[in-house]
CSV table of C-alpha atoms in Angstrom, one decimal:
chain,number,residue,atom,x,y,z
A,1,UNK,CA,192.2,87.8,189.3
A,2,UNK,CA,190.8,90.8,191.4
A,3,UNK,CA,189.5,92.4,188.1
A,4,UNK,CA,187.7,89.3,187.2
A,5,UNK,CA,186.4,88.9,191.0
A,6,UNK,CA,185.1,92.4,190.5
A,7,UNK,CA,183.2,91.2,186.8
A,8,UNK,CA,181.7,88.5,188.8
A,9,UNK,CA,178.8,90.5,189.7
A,10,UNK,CA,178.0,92.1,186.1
A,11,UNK,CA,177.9,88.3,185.1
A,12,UNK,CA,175.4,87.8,187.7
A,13,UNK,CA,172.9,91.0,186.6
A,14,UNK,CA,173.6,89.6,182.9
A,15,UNK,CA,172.7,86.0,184.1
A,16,UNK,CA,169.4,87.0,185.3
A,17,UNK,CA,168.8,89.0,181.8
A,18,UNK,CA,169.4,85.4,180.3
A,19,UNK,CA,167.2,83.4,183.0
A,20,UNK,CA,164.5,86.0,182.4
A,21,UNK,CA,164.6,86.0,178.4
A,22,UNK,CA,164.5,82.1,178.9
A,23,UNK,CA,161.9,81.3,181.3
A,24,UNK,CA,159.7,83.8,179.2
A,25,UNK,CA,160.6,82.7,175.7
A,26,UNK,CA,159.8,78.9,177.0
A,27,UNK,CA,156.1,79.6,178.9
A,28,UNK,CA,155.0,81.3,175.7
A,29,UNK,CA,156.6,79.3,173.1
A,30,UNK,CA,155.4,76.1,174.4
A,31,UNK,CA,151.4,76.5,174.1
A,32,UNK,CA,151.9,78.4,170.6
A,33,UNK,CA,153.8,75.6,169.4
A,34,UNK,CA,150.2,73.3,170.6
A,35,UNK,CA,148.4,76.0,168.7
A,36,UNK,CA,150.4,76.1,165.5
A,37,UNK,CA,150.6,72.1,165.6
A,38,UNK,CA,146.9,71.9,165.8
A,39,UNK,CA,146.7,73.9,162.8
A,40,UNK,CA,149.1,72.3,161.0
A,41,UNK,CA,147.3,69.4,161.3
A,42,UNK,CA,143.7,70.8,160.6
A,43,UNK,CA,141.2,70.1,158.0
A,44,UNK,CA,140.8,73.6,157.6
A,45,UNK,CA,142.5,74.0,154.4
A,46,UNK,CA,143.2,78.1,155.2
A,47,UNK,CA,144.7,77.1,159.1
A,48,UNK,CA,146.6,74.5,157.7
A,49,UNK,CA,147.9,76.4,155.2
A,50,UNK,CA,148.8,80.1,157.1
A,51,UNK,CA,150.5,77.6,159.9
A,52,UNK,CA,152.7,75.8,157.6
A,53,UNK,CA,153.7,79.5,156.0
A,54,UNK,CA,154.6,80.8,159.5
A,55,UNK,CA,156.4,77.8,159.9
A,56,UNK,CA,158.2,77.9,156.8
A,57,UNK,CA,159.3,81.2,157.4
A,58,UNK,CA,160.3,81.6,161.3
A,59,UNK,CA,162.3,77.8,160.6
A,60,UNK,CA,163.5,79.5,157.1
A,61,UNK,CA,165.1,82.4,158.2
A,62,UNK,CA,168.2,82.7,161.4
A,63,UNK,CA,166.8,83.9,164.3
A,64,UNK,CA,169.5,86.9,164.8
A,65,UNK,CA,168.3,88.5,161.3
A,66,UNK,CA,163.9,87.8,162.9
A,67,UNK,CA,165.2,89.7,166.1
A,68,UNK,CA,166.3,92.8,163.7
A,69,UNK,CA,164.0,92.2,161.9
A,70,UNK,CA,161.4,93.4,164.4
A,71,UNK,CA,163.5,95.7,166.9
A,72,UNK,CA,165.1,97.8,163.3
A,73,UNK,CA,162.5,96.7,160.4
A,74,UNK,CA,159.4,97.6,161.7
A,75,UNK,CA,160.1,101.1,162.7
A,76,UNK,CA,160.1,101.8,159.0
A,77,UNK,CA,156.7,101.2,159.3
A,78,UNK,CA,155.6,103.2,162.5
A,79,UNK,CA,155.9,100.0,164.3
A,80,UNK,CA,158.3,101.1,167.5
A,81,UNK,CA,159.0,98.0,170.1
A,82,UNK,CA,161.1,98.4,173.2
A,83,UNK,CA,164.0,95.9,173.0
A,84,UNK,CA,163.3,93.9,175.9
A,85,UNK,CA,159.8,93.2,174.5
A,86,UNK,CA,161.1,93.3,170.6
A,87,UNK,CA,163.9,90.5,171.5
A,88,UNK,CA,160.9,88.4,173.5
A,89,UNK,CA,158.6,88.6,170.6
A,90,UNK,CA,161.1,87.0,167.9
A,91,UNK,CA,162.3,84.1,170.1
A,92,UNK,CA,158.8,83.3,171.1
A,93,UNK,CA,157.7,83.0,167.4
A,94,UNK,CA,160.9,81.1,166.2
A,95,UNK,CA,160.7,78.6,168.6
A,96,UNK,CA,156.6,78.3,168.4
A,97,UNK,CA,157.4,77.2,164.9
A,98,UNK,CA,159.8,74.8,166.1
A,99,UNK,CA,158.4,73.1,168.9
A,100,UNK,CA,154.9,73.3,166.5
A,101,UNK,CA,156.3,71.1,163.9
A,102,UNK,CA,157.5,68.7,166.9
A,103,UNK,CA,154.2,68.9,168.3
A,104,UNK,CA,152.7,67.8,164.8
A,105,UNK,CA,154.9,65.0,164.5
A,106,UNK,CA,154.7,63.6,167.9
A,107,UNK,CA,150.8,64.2,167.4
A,108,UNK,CA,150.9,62.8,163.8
A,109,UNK,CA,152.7,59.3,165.5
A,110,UNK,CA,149.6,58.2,167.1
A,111,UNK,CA,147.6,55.8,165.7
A,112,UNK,CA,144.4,56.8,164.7
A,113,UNK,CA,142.7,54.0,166.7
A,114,UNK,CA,143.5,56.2,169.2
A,115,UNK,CA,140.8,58.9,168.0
A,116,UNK,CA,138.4,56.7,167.1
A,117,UNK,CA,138.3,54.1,170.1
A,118,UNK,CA,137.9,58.1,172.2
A,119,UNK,CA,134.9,58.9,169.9
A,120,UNK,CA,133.2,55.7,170.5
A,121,UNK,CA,133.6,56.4,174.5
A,122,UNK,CA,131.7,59.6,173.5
A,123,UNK,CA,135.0,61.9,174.5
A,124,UNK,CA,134.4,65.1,173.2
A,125,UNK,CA,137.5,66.5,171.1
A,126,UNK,CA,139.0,68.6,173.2
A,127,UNK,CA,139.0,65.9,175.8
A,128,UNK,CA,140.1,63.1,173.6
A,129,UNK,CA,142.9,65.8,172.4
A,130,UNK,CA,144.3,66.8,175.7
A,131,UNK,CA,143.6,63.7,177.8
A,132,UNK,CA,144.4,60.7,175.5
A,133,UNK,CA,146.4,62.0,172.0
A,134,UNK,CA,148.8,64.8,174.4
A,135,UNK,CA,149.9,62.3,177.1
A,136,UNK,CA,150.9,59.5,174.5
A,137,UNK,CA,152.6,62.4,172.6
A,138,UNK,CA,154.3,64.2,175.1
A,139,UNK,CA,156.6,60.8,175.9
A,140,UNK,CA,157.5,60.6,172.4
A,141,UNK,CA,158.4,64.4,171.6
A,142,UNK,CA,159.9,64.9,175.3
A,143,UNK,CA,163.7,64.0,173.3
A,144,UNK,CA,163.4,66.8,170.6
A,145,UNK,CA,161.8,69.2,172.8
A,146,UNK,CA,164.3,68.8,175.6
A,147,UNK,CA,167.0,69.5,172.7
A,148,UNK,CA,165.5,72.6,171.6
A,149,UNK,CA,165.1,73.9,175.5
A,150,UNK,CA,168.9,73.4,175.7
A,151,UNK,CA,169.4,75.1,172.2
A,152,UNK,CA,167.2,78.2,173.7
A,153,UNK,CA,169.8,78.5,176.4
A,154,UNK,CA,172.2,79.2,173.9
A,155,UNK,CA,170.1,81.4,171.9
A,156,UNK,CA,169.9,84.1,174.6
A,157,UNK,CA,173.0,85.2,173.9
A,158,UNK,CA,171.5,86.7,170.2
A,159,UNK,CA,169.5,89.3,172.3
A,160,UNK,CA,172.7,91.3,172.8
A,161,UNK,CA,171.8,92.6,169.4
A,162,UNK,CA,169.1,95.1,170.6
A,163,UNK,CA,171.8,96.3,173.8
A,164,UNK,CA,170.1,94.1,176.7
A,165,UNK,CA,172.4,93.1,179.1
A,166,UNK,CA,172.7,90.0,178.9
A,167,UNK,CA,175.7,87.6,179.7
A,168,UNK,CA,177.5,88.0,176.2
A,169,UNK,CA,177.5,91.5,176.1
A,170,UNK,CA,178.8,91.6,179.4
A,171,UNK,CA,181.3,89.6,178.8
A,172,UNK,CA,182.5,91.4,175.2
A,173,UNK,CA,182.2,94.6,177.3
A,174,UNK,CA,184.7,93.4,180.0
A,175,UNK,CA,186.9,91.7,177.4
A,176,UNK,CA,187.2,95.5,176.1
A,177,UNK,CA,187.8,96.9,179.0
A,178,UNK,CA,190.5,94.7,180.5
A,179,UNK,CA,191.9,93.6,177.0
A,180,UNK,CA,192.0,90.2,178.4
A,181,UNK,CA,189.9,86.7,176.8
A,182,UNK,CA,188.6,85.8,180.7
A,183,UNK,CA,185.7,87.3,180.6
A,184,UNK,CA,184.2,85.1,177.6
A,185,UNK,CA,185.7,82.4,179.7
A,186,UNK,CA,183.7,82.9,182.7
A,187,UNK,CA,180.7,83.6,181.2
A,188,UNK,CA,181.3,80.1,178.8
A,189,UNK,CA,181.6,78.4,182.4
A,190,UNK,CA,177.8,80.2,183.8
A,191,UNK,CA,176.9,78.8,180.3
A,192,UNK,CA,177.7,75.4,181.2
A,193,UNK,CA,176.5,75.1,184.7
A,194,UNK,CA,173.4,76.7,183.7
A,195,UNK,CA,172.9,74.0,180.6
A,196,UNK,CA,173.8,71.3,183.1
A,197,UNK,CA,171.3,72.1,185.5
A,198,UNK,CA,168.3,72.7,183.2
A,199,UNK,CA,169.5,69.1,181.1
A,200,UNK,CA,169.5,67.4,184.7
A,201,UNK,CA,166.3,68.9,185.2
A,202,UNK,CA,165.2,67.5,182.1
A,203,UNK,CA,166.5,63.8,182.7
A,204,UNK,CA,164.4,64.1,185.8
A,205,UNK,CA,161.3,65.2,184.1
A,206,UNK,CA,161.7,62.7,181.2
A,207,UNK,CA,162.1,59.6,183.7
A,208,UNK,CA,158.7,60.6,185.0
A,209,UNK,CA,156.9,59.7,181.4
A,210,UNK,CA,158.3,56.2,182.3
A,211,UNK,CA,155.3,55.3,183.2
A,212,UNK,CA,154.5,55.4,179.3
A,213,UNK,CA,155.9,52.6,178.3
């Protein structure tokens, strides 16, 4: 118990290496998943068509072999990235594919009355975009999106890859050390609490689209 006491503040340096790659990974992901959902649904035959290879690929292929991919692949081609930025990088394009295709289809769901009655009121695109289409949206793809925040959670723990110090790596390192299976159990429990807090925060959030219906 004492050396599991004395792990407890490693968990807590590796905690915030998770709640940092998280909070980053979401605040980027999120507005290139609008960008990649606009052009997935463009009449721009060249957008529409890059978009739906980027998302083809980043949904295609795991996310542990994109993170290698970038931190040990692209050195072969002069293309050195730190491993804090390296690890950012591949989760914010795997999950800007993902939440782009939700985008589309949350987008795609409203009726195209919609656009036109926002035409006829003269609303310029963007405007009819981001103040009539995104609101009606955003109640309707608030389910999948919520499921891929709590998914990201668990995706951290694929960074340990490049030797950042996050909770799994921690927790493999103490297992090591004290030959003892604690360690992954402590960190499963942070795991938990942290996934119950941000889907409470999420129930909270969703409840206040209510006003949707």
């Amino acid at each position: 118990m004492n050396e599991i006491i004395e792990f407890l503040p490693q968990v807590i340096e590796g905690l915030k290496m998770t709640i940092e790659i998280f909070l980053i990974t979401l605040v980027l992901s999120i507005p290139l998943g609008i960008l990649i959902s606009i052009g997935r649904i463009s009449k721009i035959k060249v957008v529409k068509l890059l978009t739906g290879i980027y998302v083809l690929v980043l949904r295609g292929t795991p996310l542990l072999l994109q993170i290698l991919f970038i931190f040990f692949g692209l050195p072969l081609i002069n293309i050195n990235i730190p491993r804090f930025p390296a690890a950012i990088i591949a989760m914010v394009l795997n999950y800007g594919a993902y939440f782009g295709e939700i985008f589309r289809a949350g987008i795609s769901s409203i009726d195209k009355g919609q656009f036109e009655g926002a035409e006829v009121l003269g609303l310029t695109k963007k405007d009819t975009f981001f103040r009539i289409i995104m609101p009606q949206a955003l109640k309707r793809i608030f389910p999948p999106v919520a499921n891929e925040v709590v998914t990201l959670v668990k995706d951290t723990a694929l960074i340990y890859v490049v030797g950042l110090d996050e909770l799994l790596k921690i927790a493999k390192i103490a297992a090591n050390r004290l030959s003892s299976i604690m360690p992954f159990v402590v960190v499963a429990i942070v795991y938990l609490i942290f996934n119950g807090l941000i889907t409470k925060t999420l129930e909270i959030i969703e409840k206040k689209f209510n006003y949707y219906q």
